[in-house]
Short mmCIF file of C-alpha atoms and ligand atoms in Angstrom, two decimals:
data_model
loop_
_atom_site.label_atom_id
_atom_site.label_comp_id
_atom_site.label_asym_id
_atom_site.label_seq_id
_atom_site.Cartn_x
_atom_site.Cartn_y
_atom_site.Cartn_z
CA UNK E 1 0.00 0.00 0.00
CA UNK E 2 1.27 3.47 -0.97
CA UNK E 3 0.57 6.39 1.38
CA UNK E 4 -0.09 9.89 0.03
CA UNK E 5 -1.72 13.05 1.32
CA UNK E 6 -3.20 16.35 0.26
CA UNK E 7 -4.65 19.34 2.13
CA UNK E 8 -7.91 20.97 1.11
CA UNK E 9 -8.20 24.55 2.29
CA UNK E 10 -10.46 27.26 0.76
CA UNK E 11 -7.65 29.75 1.37
CA UNK E 12 -5.69 28.14 -1.48
CA UNK E 13 -8.03 29.30 -4.24
CA UNK E 14 -6.70 29.17 -7.82
CA UNK E 15 -9.82 30.69 -9.42
CA UNK E 16 -13.39 29.83 -10.31
CA UNK E 17 -14.46 26.57 -11.90
CA UNK E 18 -15.20 27.67 -15.44
CA UNK E 19 -18.02 26.01 -17.35
CA UNK E 20 -16.03 26.51 -20.54
CA UNK E 21 -13.38 24.11 -19.25
CA UNK E 22 -15.87 21.40 -20.19
CA UNK E 23 -16.18 22.15 -23.88
CA UNK E 24 -15.87 19.75 -26.79
CA UNK E 25 -15.38 19.81 -30.53
CA UNK E 26 -17.44 18.80 -33.58
CA UNK E 27 -15.43 18.75 -36.82
CA UNK E 28 -16.50 17.72 -40.30
CA UNK E 29 -14.17 14.74 -40.01
CA UNK E 30 -14.94 11.05 -40.40
CA UNK E 31 -18.25 10.20 -38.73
CA UNK E 32 -18.37 13.06 -36.23
CA UNK E 33 -21.05 15.04 -38.08
CA UNK E 34 -22.54 12.49 -40.50
CA UNK E 35 -23.83 9.42 -38.59
CA UNK E 36 -22.48 11.10 -35.43
CA UNK E 37 -24.61 14.10 -34.48
CA UNK E 38 -26.63 13.88 -37.73
CA UNK E 39 -28.15 10.59 -38.83
CA UNK E 40 -31.68 10.70 -40.26
CA UNK E 41 -31.64 6.86 -40.35
CA UNK E 42 -31.25 6.53 -36.58
CA UNK E 43 -34.34 5.60 -34.55
CA UNK E 44 -33.80 8.60 -32.27
CA UNK E 45 -33.43 11.10 -35.16
CA UNK E 46 -35.55 14.23 -34.83
CA UNK E 47 -37.17 16.37 -37.54
CA UNK E 48 -33.74 17.85 -38.40
CA UNK E 49 -32.09 14.43 -38.63
CA UNK E 50 -30.20 14.90 -35.36
CA UNK E 51 -29.71 11.86 -33.17
CA UNK E 52 -31.64 12.36 -29.93
CA UNK E 53 -29.52 9.73 -28.16
CA UNK E 54 -26.33 11.68 -28.94
CA UNK E 55 -27.91 14.92 -27.73
CA UNK E 56 -28.90 13.14 -24.49
CA UNK E 57 -25.36 11.82 -24.04
CA UNK E 58 -23.86 15.25 -24.76
CA UNK E 59 -26.11 16.65 -22.04
CA UNK E 60 -25.09 13.86 -19.68
CA UNK E 61 -21.44 14.69 -20.40
CA UNK E 62 -22.19 18.26 -19.36
CA UNK E 63 -20.66 19.80 -22.48
CA UNK E 64 -20.47 23.61 -22.36
CA UNK E 65 -18.93 24.97 -25.57
CA UNK E 66 -18.61 23.20 -28.92
CA UNK E 67 -15.86 24.21 -31.33
CA UNK E 68 -17.00 23.95 -34.97
CA UNK E 69 -16.49 23.18 -37.93
CA UNK E 70 -12.79 22.27 -37.53
CA UNK E 71 -9.93 21.57 -37.00
CA UNK E 72 -7.97 20.99 -40.17
CA UNK E 73 -11.25 20.88 -42.10
CA UNK E 74 -11.90 24.59 -41.58
CA UNK E 75 -8.76 25.61 -43.48
CA UNK E 76 -10.36 24.63 -46.81
CA UNK E 77 -14.00 25.24 -45.92
CA UNK E 78 -16.36 27.59 -47.75
CA UNK E 79 -19.05 28.21 -45.17
CA UNK E 80 -21.52 29.49 -47.81
CA UNK E 81 -21.65 25.95 -49.27
CA UNK E 82 -23.53 24.87 -46.15
CA UNK E 83 -26.45 27.31 -46.23
CA UNK E 84 -29.74 27.40 -48.16
CA UNK E 85 -31.69 24.47 -49.64
CA UNK E 86 -29.81 21.24 -48.91
CA UNK E 87 -30.46 19.79 -52.38
CA UNK E 88 -28.71 22.78 -53.96
CA UNK E 89 -25.57 22.60 -51.85
CA UNK E 90 -22.34 21.61 -53.62
CA UNK E 91 -20.32 18.53 -52.82
CA UNK E 92 -16.69 19.46 -52.29
CA UNK E 93 -13.36 17.76 -51.81
CA UNK E 94 -12.17 18.04 -48.23
CA UNK E 95 -8.39 18.09 -48.61
CA UNK E 96 -7.71 17.87 -44.87
CA UNK E 97 -9.19 14.39 -44.50
CA UNK E 98 -9.24 13.27 -48.16
CA UNK E 99 -13.01 12.96 -48.01
CA UNK E 100 -16.08 14.34 -49.78
CA UNK E 101 -18.07 16.97 -47.92
CA UNK E 102 -21.76 16.80 -48.90
CA UNK E 103 -22.60 20.02 -47.01
CA UNK E 104 -25.85 18.52 -45.70
CA UNK E 105 -24.96 20.08 -42.36
CA UNK E 106 -23.80 23.69 -42.31
CA UNK E 107 -23.84 26.61 -39.93
CA UNK E 108 -27.66 26.80 -39.58
CA UNK E 109 -28.00 23.08 -38.87
CA UNK E 110 -25.12 23.20 -36.43
CA UNK E 111 -26.66 26.15 -34.58
CA UNK E 112 -29.95 24.26 -34.31
CA UNK E 113 -28.11 21.22 -32.97
CA UNK E 114 -26.17 23.38 -30.52
CA UNK E 115 -29.39 24.90 -29.15
CA UNK E 116 -30.94 21.45 -28.75
CA UNK E 117 -27.86 20.16 -26.95
CA UNK E 118 -27.73 23.26 -24.71
CA UNK E 119 -24.17 24.11 -25.79
CA UNK E 120 -22.42 27.37 -26.61
CA UNK E 121 -20.92 27.50 -30.12
CA UNK E 122 -17.30 28.42 -30.65
CA UNK E 123 -16.97 29.17 -34.37
CA UNK E 124 -13.75 28.85 -36.36
CA UNK E 125 -13.05 30.90 -39.49
CA UNK E 126 -10.95 29.74 -42.44
CA UNK E 127 -7.61 31.54 -42.51
CA UNK E 128 -6.01 28.83 -44.67
CA UNK E 129 -7.50 29.26 -48.15
CA UNK E 130 -9.47 32.38 -47.21
CA UNK E 131 -9.07 35.61 -45.33
CA UNK E 132 -10.58 38.73 -43.76
CA UNK E 133 -13.57 39.14 -46.10
CA UNK E 134 -14.94 35.61 -45.71
CA UNK E 135 -14.57 35.82 -41.94
CA UNK E 136 -16.52 39.09 -41.97
CA UNK E 137 -19.22 37.56 -44.17
CA UNK E 138 -19.68 34.66 -41.77
CA UNK E 139 -19.76 37.00 -38.79
CA UNK E 140 -22.36 39.17 -40.55
CA UNK E 141 -24.42 36.07 -41.34
CA UNK E 142 -24.30 34.91 -37.72
CA UNK E 143 -24.37 38.01 -35.57
CA UNK E 144 -25.96 40.93 -37.45
CA UNK E 145 -29.63 41.54 -36.70
CA UNK E 146 -30.80 42.02 -40.31
CA UNK E 147 -31.03 44.52 -43.15
CA UNK E 148 -27.77 43.50 -44.84
CA UNK E 149 -27.02 40.93 -47.51
CA UNK E 150 -25.72 38.11 -45.28
CA UNK E 151 -27.93 38.76 -42.27
CA UNK E 152 -30.98 38.73 -44.54
CA UNK E 153 -29.76 35.49 -46.12
CA UNK E 154 -29.73 33.98 -42.61
CA UNK E 155 -33.26 35.22 -41.98
CA UNK E 156 -34.37 33.84 -45.33
CA UNK E 157 -32.85 30.52 -44.28
CA UNK E 158 -35.11 30.40 -41.24
CA UNK E 159 -33.09 32.01 -38.45
CA UNK E 160 -34.87 35.28 -37.73
CA UNK E 161 -32.77 36.14 -34.70
CA UNK E 162 -28.97 36.51 -34.91
CA UNK E 163 -26.93 33.71 -33.37
CA UNK E 164 -24.81 36.14 -31.38
CA UNK E 165 -21.81 33.81 -31.25
CA UNK E 166 -19.24 35.07 -28.72
CA UNK E 167 -16.13 32.92 -29.20
CA UNK E 168 -14.34 32.81 -32.58
CA UNK E 169 -11.18 30.93 -33.52
CA UNK E 170 -8.97 32.75 -36.02
CA UNK E 171 -8.01 29.71 -38.11
CA UNK E 172 -6.65 26.38 -36.94
CA UNK E 173 -3.09 25.11 -36.35
CA UNK E 174 -1.69 27.56 -38.89
CA UNK E 175 1.91 26.48 -38.20
CA UNK E 176 1.29 22.84 -39.21
CA UNK E 177 2.81 21.79 -42.56
CA UNK E 178 -0.27 19.53 -42.97
CA UNK E 179 -2.57 22.55 -42.78
CA UNK E 180 -4.04 23.76 -46.06
CA UNK E 181 -2.64 27.29 -46.32
CA UNK E 182 -0.11 26.93 -43.47
CA UNK E 183 1.75 30.14 -42.72
CA UNK E 184 4.81 31.48 -40.97
CA UNK E 185 4.26 33.11 -37.59
CA UNK E 186 4.62 36.61 -39.09
CA UNK E 187 2.29 35.85 -42.00
CA UNK E 188 -0.34 34.35 -39.70
CA UNK E 189 0.12 36.97 -36.99
CA UNK E 190 -0.55 39.79 -39.45
CA UNK E 191 -3.55 38.05 -40.98
CA UNK E 192 -5.01 37.20 -37.57
CA UNK E 193 -4.52 40.80 -36.45
CA UNK E 194 -6.25 42.19 -39.56
CA UNK E 195 -9.08 39.70 -39.22
CA UNK E 196 -9.53 40.42 -35.51
CA UNK E 197 -9.59 44.20 -36.02
CA UNK E 198 -12.12 43.93 -38.84
CA UNK E 199 -14.36 41.49 -36.94
CA UNK E 200 -14.38 43.85 -33.97
CA UNK E 201 -15.63 46.63 -36.25
CA UNK E 202 -18.82 44.57 -36.58
CA UNK E 203 -18.95 43.27 -33.00
CA UNK E 204 -16.42 44.82 -30.58
CA UNK E 205 -17.15 42.42 -27.74
CA UNK E 206 -16.24 39.18 -29.49
CA UNK E 207 -13.89 36.80 -27.72
CA UNK E 208 -11.15 35.94 -30.19
CA UNK E 209 -8.71 33.04 -30.14
CA UNK E 210 -5.39 33.28 -31.99
CA UNK E 211 -3.74 30.02 -33.05
CA UNK E 212 -0.91 28.90 -30.83
CA UNK E 213 1.49 26.19 -31.95
CA UNK E 214 -0.27 23.04 -33.05
CA UNK E 215 1.65 21.19 -30.33
CA UNK E 216 4.47 21.76 -27.89
CA UNK E 217 6.56 19.41 -30.08
CA UNK E 218 6.64 21.88 -32.97
CA UNK E 219 10.18 23.21 -33.54
CA UNK E 220 8.88 26.77 -33.39
CA UNK E 221 6.88 26.28 -30.15
CA UNK E 222 7.32 29.32 -27.91
CA UNK E 223 8.72 31.53 -30.63
CA UNK E 224 5.46 31.08 -32.60
CA UNK E 225 3.41 32.23 -29.60
CA UNK E 226 5.70 35.22 -29.03
CA UNK E 227 5.55 36.32 -32.67
CA UNK E 228 1.82 35.77 -33.15
CA UNK E 229 0.97 37.58 -29.93
CA UNK E 230 3.42 40.30 -30.88
CA UNK E 231 1.07 41.03 -33.79
CA UNK E 232 -2.26 40.35 -32.09
CA UNK E 233 -1.88 41.00 -28.35
CA UNK E 234 -4.23 44.00 -28.18
CA UNK E 235 -6.86 42.42 -30.46
CA UNK E 236 -7.33 38.87 -29.17
CA UNK E 237 -8.31 37.35 -25.84
CA UNK E 238 -6.92 33.82 -26.05
CA UNK E 239 -4.08 31.84 -27.52
CA UNK E 240 -4.93 28.24 -28.37
CA UNK E 241 -3.15 25.13 -27.12
CA UNK E 242 -3.53 21.60 -28.54
CA UNK E 243 -2.19 18.36 -27.03
CA UNK E 244 -2.84 14.68 -27.66
CA UNK E 245 -1.40 11.81 -25.63
CA UNK E 246 -1.06 8.07 -26.19
CA UNK E 247 0.58 5.05 -24.63
CA UNK E 248 3.81 4.76 -26.60
CA UNK E 249 5.17 1.28 -27.10
CA UNK E 250 3.81 -0.11 -23.82
CA UNK E 251 5.22 2.77 -21.73
CA UNK E 252 2.23 2.90 -19.39
CA UNK E 253 4.16 4.74 -16.67
CA UNK E 254 4.87 7.78 -18.85
CA UNK E 255 1.37 7.66 -20.33
CA UNK E 256 -0.25 7.81 -16.89
CA UNK E 257 1.91 10.90 -16.22
CA UNK E 258 0.60 12.78 -19.30
CA UNK E 259 -0.72 15.58 -17.07
CA UNK E 260 2.90 16.42 -16.18
CA UNK E 261 3.39 17.31 -19.83
CA UNK E 262 0.12 19.26 -19.96
CA UNK E 263 1.13 21.24 -16.84
CA UNK E 264 4.48 22.09 -18.42
CA UNK E 265 2.84 23.00 -21.74
CA UNK E 266 0.31 25.33 -20.10
CA UNK E 267 2.98 27.01 -18.02
CA UNK E 268 5.20 27.48 -21.11
CA UNK E 269 2.37 29.11 -23.10
CA UNK E 270 1.65 31.38 -20.13
CA UNK E 271 5.34 32.32 -20.00
CA UNK E 272 5.36 33.20 -23.72
CA UNK E 273 2.15 35.26 -23.41
CA UNK E 274 3.44 37.07 -20.33
CA UNK E 275 6.72 37.84 -22.07
CA UNK E 276 4.78 39.73 -24.76
CA UNK E 277 2.76 41.43 -22.01
CA UNK E 278 6.00 42.63 -20.40
CA UNK E 279 7.46 43.75 -23.75
CA UNK E 280 4.32 45.71 -24.56
CA UNK E 281 4.08 47.13 -21.04
CA UNK E 282 0.34 46.50 -20.79
CA UNK E 283 -1.80 45.13 -17.99
CA UNK E 284 -4.05 42.96 -20.16
CA UNK E 285 -3.46 39.22 -19.86
CA UNK E 286 -3.94 36.67 -22.62
CA UNK E 287 -5.60 33.44 -21.51
CA UNK E 288 -5.43 29.94 -22.93
CA UNK E 289 -8.13 28.26 -24.96
CA UNK E 290 -7.01 24.62 -24.74
CA UNK E 291 -9.29 23.85 -27.64
CA UNK E 292 -8.00 20.40 -28.57
CA UNK E 293 -6.95 17.83 -25.98
CA UNK E 294 -7.44 14.11 -25.56
CA UNK E 295 -5.87 10.68 -25.88
CA UNK E 296 -5.28 9.95 -29.59
CA UNK E 297 -3.42 6.94 -31.08
CA UNK E 298 -2.39 8.82 -34.23
CA UNK E 299 -0.16 6.05 -35.61
CA UNK E 300 -2.98 3.47 -35.73
CA UNK E 301 -4.58 2.51 -39.05
CA UNK E 302 -7.90 4.12 -38.09
CA UNK E 303 -6.22 7.53 -38.16
CA UNK E 304 -4.99 7.18 -41.75
CA UNK E 305 -7.00 9.18 -44.30
CA UNK E 306 -8.13 7.58 -47.57
CA UNK E 307 -5.77 8.09 -50.51
CA UNK E 308 -5.74 8.29 -54.31
CA UNK E 309 -9.09 8.46 -56.07
CA UNK E 310 -10.99 7.38 -52.97
CA UNK E 311 -12.82 10.43 -51.54
CA UNK E 312 -15.56 8.90 -49.37
CA UNK E 313 -18.28 10.72 -47.46
CA UNK E 314 -17.90 10.31 -43.69
CA UNK E 315 -15.38 7.44 -43.66
CA UNK E 316 -14.38 5.66 -40.45
CA UNK E 317 -11.51 7.87 -39.27
CA UNK E 318 -9.80 8.39 -35.91
CA UNK E 319 -12.23 5.96 -34.22
CA UNK E 320 -10.03 5.11 -31.25
CA UNK E 321 -11.45 2.65 -28.72
CA UNK E 322 -10.51 3.74 -25.23
CA UNK E 323 -9.50 1.50 -22.34
CA UNK E 324 -9.47 2.08 -18.59
CA UNK E 325 -5.93 3.52 -18.59
CA UNK E 326 -7.01 5.99 -21.29
CA UNK E 327 -9.87 7.09 -19.03
CA UNK E 328 -7.50 7.57 -16.09
CA UNK E 329 -5.27 9.73 -18.30
CA UNK E 330 -8.28 11.80 -19.41
CA UNK E 331 -9.07 12.26 -15.70
CA UNK E 332 -5.48 13.38 -15.09
CA UNK E 333 -5.69 15.89 -17.94
CA UNK E 334 -8.93 17.29 -16.47
CA UNK E 335 -7.11 17.71 -13.15
CA UNK E 336 -4.37 19.64 -14.96
CA UNK E 337 -6.87 21.90 -16.75
CA UNK E 338 -8.72 22.60 -13.50
CA UNK E 339 -5.58 23.48 -11.54
CA UNK E 340 -4.74 26.05 -14.23
CA UNK E 341 -8.18 27.64 -14.13
CA UNK E 342 -6.55 31.02 -13.49
CA UNK E 343 -5.12 31.00 -17.04
CA UNK E 344 -6.94 28.24 -18.94
CA UNK E 345 -10.30 29.88 -19.52
CA UNK E 346 -11.72 27.45 -22.09
CA UNK E 347 -10.98 23.90 -23.22
CA UNK E 348 -12.39 21.46 -25.77
CA UNK E 349 -12.19 17.70 -25.52
CA UNK E 350 -11.45 16.67 -29.10
CA UNK E 351 -13.83 15.42 -30.26
CA UNK E 352 -17.44 14.68 -29.27
CA UNK E 353 -18.73 11.77 -31.35
CA UNK E 354 -16.98 8.84 -33.12
CA UNK E 355 -13.76 10.76 -33.86
CA UNK E 356 -11.43 10.27 -30.82
CA UNK E 357 -14.61 10.65 -28.84
CA UNK E 358 -16.34 9.78 -25.57
CA UNK E 359 -19.56 9.02 -27.49
CA UNK E 360 -19.76 6.38 -30.24
CA UNK E 361 -22.55 5.56 -32.64
CA UNK E 362 -23.43 2.81 -35.07
CA UNK E 363 -24.76 4.29 -38.33
CA UNK E 364 -28.53 4.04 -37.96
CA UNK E 365 -28.00 2.03 -34.75
CA UNK E 366 -26.94 2.32 -31.13
CA UNK E 367 -25.06 5.09 -29.33
CA UNK E 368 -22.73 4.17 -26.46
CA UNK E 369 -20.24 5.55 -23.95
CA UNK E 370 -16.49 5.00 -24.10
CA UNK E 371 -14.49 4.66 -20.85
CA UNK E 372 -13.33 8.27 -21.25
CA UNK E 373 -16.93 9.44 -21.02
CA UNK E 374 -17.01 8.89 -17.26
CA UNK E 375 -14.23 11.15 -15.92
CA UNK E 376 -15.39 13.98 -18.15
CA UNK E 377 -19.04 13.64 -17.13
CA UNK E 378 -18.17 13.43 -13.44
CA UNK E 379 -15.81 16.41 -13.47
CA UNK E 380 -18.21 18.49 -15.52
CA UNK E 381 -21.19 17.70 -13.30
CA UNK E 382 -19.46 17.87 -9.91
CA UNK E 383 -16.76 20.58 -10.14
CA UNK E 384 -18.43 23.72 -8.80
CA UNK E 385 -17.41 26.98 -7.11
CA UNK E 386 -13.66 27.46 -6.75
CA UNK E 387 -10.70 25.35 -7.74
CA UNK E 388 -8.36 24.75 -4.81
CA UNK E 389 -4.66 24.01 -4.98
CA UNK E 390 -3.89 20.90 -2.94
CA UNK E 391 -0.29 20.14 -2.00
CA UNK E 392 0.30 16.55 -3.12
CA UNK E 393 2.68 14.63 -0.86
CA UNK E 394 3.27 11.25 -2.50
CA UNK E 395 6.02 8.78 -3.28
CA UNK E 396 7.31 9.02 -6.84
CA UNK E 397 7.96 6.50 -9.59
CA UNK E 398 10.43 6.76 -12.43
CA UNK E 399 9.11 7.42 -15.93
CA UNK E 400 10.98 7.29 -19.23
CA UNK E 401 9.62 10.62 -20.42
CA UNK E 402 9.21 12.79 -17.34
CA UNK E 403 11.69 11.49 -14.75
CA UNK E 404 10.28 11.04 -11.23
CA UNK E 405 6.54 11.60 -11.05
CA UNK E 406 4.23 11.47 -7.97
CA UNK E 407 2.01 8.38 -7.88
CA UNK E 408 -0.93 10.56 -6.89
CA UNK E 409 -2.36 13.52 -8.79
CA UNK E 410 -5.30 15.48 -7.42
CA UNK E 411 -7.24 18.72 -7.37
CA UNK E 412 -10.21 19.88 -5.30
CA UNK E 413 -13.18 22.16 -5.86
CA UNK E 414 -15.14 23.95 -3.17
CA UNK E 415 -18.49 25.65 -3.56
CA UNK E 416 -18.60 28.49 -0.98
CA UNK E 417 -22.40 28.68 -1.30
CA UNK E 418 -23.24 25.06 -0.54
CA UNK E 419 -20.02 24.06 1.19
CA UNK E 420 -19.80 21.07 -1.14
CA UNK E 421 -16.19 20.04 -1.68
CA UNK E 422 -15.04 17.52 -4.25
CA UNK E 423 -11.68 15.78 -4.52
CA UNK E 424 -10.68 14.45 -7.95
CA UNK E 425 -7.69 12.09 -7.82
CA UNK E 426 -5.84 9.52 -9.89
CA UNK E 427 -3.64 6.71 -8.63
CA UNK E 428 -0.86 6.18 -11.20
CA UNK E 429 0.51 3.03 -9.62
CA UNK E 430 0.04 0.03 -11.90
CA UNK E 431 0.43 -2.40 -9.00
CA UNK E 432 -0.52 -0.91 -5.64
CA UNK E 433 -3.50 0.55 -3.90
CA UNK E 434 -2.96 4.07 -2.61
CA UNK E 435 -4.06 5.15 0.87
CA UNK E 436 -5.10 8.77 0.44
CA UNK E 437 -5.25 11.05 3.49
CA UNK E 438 -6.92 14.44 3.03
CA UNK E 439 -6.39 17.12 5.65
CA UNK E 440 -9.79 18.79 6.06
CA UNK E 441 -9.10 20.86 9.20
CA UNK E 442 -9.87 24.07 7.30
CA UNK E 443 -13.34 22.73 6.47
CA UNK E 444 -14.70 21.33 9.74
CA UNK E 445 -17.85 19.20 9.83
CA UNK E 446 -17.58 17.67 6.37
CA UNK E 447 -18.76 14.11 5.76
CA UNK E 448 -18.61 11.89 2.70
CA UNK E 449 -21.64 12.38 0.44
CA UNK E 450 -20.40 9.87 -2.11
CA UNK E 451 -17.20 8.36 -3.47
CA UNK E 452 -16.55 6.49 -6.70
CA UNK E 453 -13.59 4.84 -8.40
CA UNK E 454 -13.12 3.86 -12.01
CA UNK E 455 -10.62 1.03 -12.38
CA UNK E 456 -10.37 -2.58 -13.50
CA UNK E 457 -7.86 -5.38 -12.85
CA UNK E 458 -7.37 -5.38 -16.62
CA UNK E 459 -6.63 -1.75 -17.45
CA UNK E 460 -6.90 -2.62 -21.15
CA UNK E 461 -10.64 -3.26 -20.82
CA UNK E 462 -12.49 -1.15 -23.41
CA UNK E 463 -16.22 -0.58 -23.81
CA UNK E 464 -18.16 -1.74 -26.88
CA UNK E 465 -21.66 -1.13 -28.19
CA UNK E 466 -22.68 -4.38 -26.45
CA UNK E 467 -21.03 -3.62 -23.13
CA UNK E 468 -20.43 -0.03 -22.12
CA UNK E 469 -21.54 -0.57 -18.53
CA UNK E 470 -19.61 -3.36 -16.83
CA UNK E 471 -16.64 -1.07 -16.11
CA UNK E 472 -17.82 2.34 -14.92
CA UNK E 473 -17.36 4.41 -11.76
CA UNK E 474 -18.53 2.34 -8.78
CA UNK E 475 -19.00 3.30 -5.14
CA UNK E 476 -15.78 3.30 -3.15
CA UNK E 477 -16.84 2.25 0.39
CA UNK E 478 -13.41 2.97 1.90
CA UNK E 479 -13.94 6.76 1.90
CA UNK E 480 -14.65 8.09 5.41
CA UNK E 481 -13.95 11.21 7.50
CA UNK E 482 -12.57 10.97 11.03
CA UNK E 483 -10.91 13.67 13.17
CA UNK E 484 -10.83 16.25 10.39
CA UNK E 485 -9.17 13.85 7.98
CA UNK E 486 -10.61 12.01 5.01
CA UNK E 487 -9.20 8.60 4.27
CA UNK E 488 -9.81 6.54 1.11
CA UNK E 489 -8.15 3.66 -0.66
CA UNK E 490 -7.62 4.24 -4.37
CA UNK E 491 -7.21 1.16 -6.62
CA UNK E 492 -4.22 0.89 -8.98
CA UNK E 493 -4.65 2.82 -12.27
CA UNK E 494 -7.79 4.56 -11.11
CA UNK E 495 -9.83 7.75 -11.45
CA UNK E 496 -11.55 8.73 -8.19
CA UNK E 497 -14.13 11.29 -7.14
CA UNK E 498 -14.96 11.98 -3.47
CA UNK E 499 -17.84 14.34 -2.65
CA UNK E 500 -17.92 15.97 0.77
CA UNK E 501 -20.57 18.11 2.40
CA UNK E 502 -22.36 18.83 5.63
O1 AHR J 1 -8.86 16.65 -33.77
C1 AHR J 1 -8.28 16.11 -34.92
C2 AHR J 1 -7.31 17.06 -35.61
O2 AHR J 1 -6.21 17.27 -34.79
C3 AHR J 1 -7.83 18.46 -35.89
O3 AHR J 1 -8.53 18.56 -37.08
C4 AHR J 1 -6.56 19.26 -35.98
O4 AHR J 1 -6.75 20.60 -35.61
C5 AHR J 1 -5.60 18.52 -35.07
O5 AHR J 1 -4.37 18.32 -35.68
#
């Protein structure tokens, strides 16, 4: 048995729990849109062809924002193709995923879906093959009341009221050589600045996201952020961060420590943004929109796009099946995002359905939950009030990628109004139970309202359409409070949630 401790004290407040931390992402990629959110053949399909079961699962996940329509897809997208009568919409080549885009779903359909799912849209504009004018046209279509060409087109298409979309992404991963229309930091920085200034002439209060590096592994990481923010600092609110993790060649120890990398990444982006702040001698701070994060096995066959003359509609792409260890890593990444709530103001689990997703569907058939569904749903539903820094005291283990890493990772939230306090914790040990001791002396009178653990003797267990229930969070009866101290035993390779209240 490993022994580890944390202290939960409302004095150690990092910042508020932000609903936008629990965003997701719907890209025109593989089966995310077609047969994912939209599938007229499904039994649960509504009058718009949207799957009711997927909407229910998105609500159960507690999704806040949804980034749309890409991703790499947006860099070749003509948004006007997706409006007006569906039968008149063009079919186009999607170069990003070597697919055919039928344009059955476009901005109006997506906005209807978003309203039904109770999510906030986060719209991306194409700064790959397009520029300032097309971004302005889309903004006019979405946010202008009426009386102009594009706003009246929207009204004619059935949306009388403007969509009033607040968050806008200025392109996607513009440093990536794979990106259609990839640019240098100076080229992109200038274009993003011009686009941001022009968009604010229509709607000054937009919240704008400039593209950060497409990953911390890019050779220009850091310098890209500095240059792009050098151009855009006064005109944008966020810089984006993207990170995907996977178990590399059986190195489970490093994989379970993925949050160490996310912590370092976030802190490096903050450092770059704050350097520009210091250089510009301004008080404004730029925050992070961590608008793509997840576990993604990019080298597997299911992530390879079609090739040659094969340009299918909605092919099976990026359909990773997640096991219990993947779910524990997703839990660890949520802990990392929460503990940086002072600077990470929005995040998007990439993606929502079928494509590296917590929700899976069969075309015309069942919808089901992957293992990664559970930590996200629990954190989204239960994290309320303030995020508290907890000082983890735990033995370490040696990892190939990150050196010595604590076996425990944890964060806590505390709702000052209800007094409800929640501890989110992962045990990274692959062999041993972990005896967690939580010092609660700063919050007297708390008792356990509920405790769950997600684990399995076989951490490779993955859900299927036939069985997405036999491994799920189950009650952890070991959690109890005595003498101002919470004790709980956390199984090896586990995600744990302990709710405390009076
Ligand atoms: O989420 C899948 C892809 O990953 C996105 O399209 C792209 O932005 C990133 O590289």
